[in-house]
Amino acid sequence: MARAAGRIYRRRKRRARLWRRGILAALGVTAAAVLLLTRRSPLMQAERIDAPTPTPVSQAFDQQVESREITLPEETWYAIQTGVFSTAEAAEEKAGAYASRGAPGTVVADGDKWRVFIACYGSESDASVVRQRLGESQRVETYLFRWQSPELRLRLTGMAGQLDVVEAGLSLLRQAAEELRDTAILLDAGELTVTEASKRVSELDGRIALWRQTAKSRFGNKLPALMQSMLDSVVRWDQRRKTLEEAAGSATELSAAMKGQGMTLYQELLRLKQSIAAG
């Protein structure tokens, strides 16, 4: 009887040990799963591609790495150029002279030359009309420069939520430059008041702030080079917004500030695309 009781006791003790081991193993698997789902991968990569290829659709959000192809479209701004110089100093001097007259003299580096623009338009016809008016009424000699941003195809690799943020950010920065340019045109034409134009800037600021908050939640502190460049541009937006707010005293000042800031942002996007294309 005693031997039977001992065997029963040993079996129960062995089952208890197996039960405890099972619980510990289950907890270990659960902890690993939680860590996998909550971790933010900083290893997002971007590479240039020459032609698009099929991309599988995934329902995962931040649970697995995927690849996605996006296209940054070709775009042309029609810039009214007032001079081209062999040194940056000479170009800055020319730009300063126009700035003192209320025009946004913006210096754009182009290889070993520096161009000075006073306005940009989304269509050639709009730019031509303004050039003609400047020549007839103010005797200002200008040249129509086609400021081109080439198409760029990218393959992005990272968590799905991260890729969403990058794609949205690239689109938002392009839209911001265009909105500043086009709002200035409407302001010049009297189709918008200073208050209405300022409201557009405020709405744009809200969209940029929301994107920045989302980007930080997706990537944390460790940022890939592409994201760092985009966030740097967004940080500079804070100063741009301040400049626009300070210029809201008159339609002329606000229009000049919008043109200048829009052209500068467009130039930043060109540099970003060039750096990606260079690899």
Short mmCIF file of C-alpha atoms in Angstrom, two decimals, residues 40 161-162 165-166 208-223 227-228 231-232 234-235 238:
data_model
loop_
_atom_site.label_atom_id
_atom_site.label_comp_id
_atom_site.label_asym_id
_atom_site.label_seq_id
_atom_site.Cartn_x
_atom_site.Cartn_y
_atom_site.Cartn_z
CA ARG A 40 9.70 49.59 -34.44
CA GLY A 161 3.22 51.62 -41.37
CA GLN A 162 6.66 53.12 -41.96
CA VAL A 165 4.57 57.55 -43.54
CA VAL A 166 7.38 57.94 -46.07
CA ILE A 208 2.59 68.91 -41.55
CA ALA A 209 2.34 68.75 -37.75
CA LEU A 210 0.15 65.63 -37.95
CA TRP A 211 2.60 63.94 -40.32
CA ARG A 212 5.55 64.75 -38.06
CA GLN A 213 3.77 63.28 -35.03
CA THR A 214 2.90 60.10 -36.96
CA ALA A 215 6.47 59.79 -38.28
CA LYS A 216 7.91 59.91 -34.78
CA SER A 217 5.51 57.23 -33.57
CA ARG A 218 6.41 54.92 -36.46
CA PHE A 219 10.20 55.32 -36.37
CA GLY A 220 11.17 56.38 -32.85
CA ASN A 221 14.64 57.89 -32.46
CA LYS A 222 16.58 55.75 -34.96
CA LEU A 223 15.89 57.17 -38.39
CA MET A 227 13.40 59.92 -43.10
CA GLN A 228 16.00 62.15 -41.47
CA LEU A 231 12.14 65.50 -41.01
CA ASP A 232 14.90 68.09 -41.43
CA VAL A 234 9.75 69.64 -41.82
CA VAL A 235 11.77 71.23 -39.00
CA ASP A 238 8.59 75.91 -38.55
#
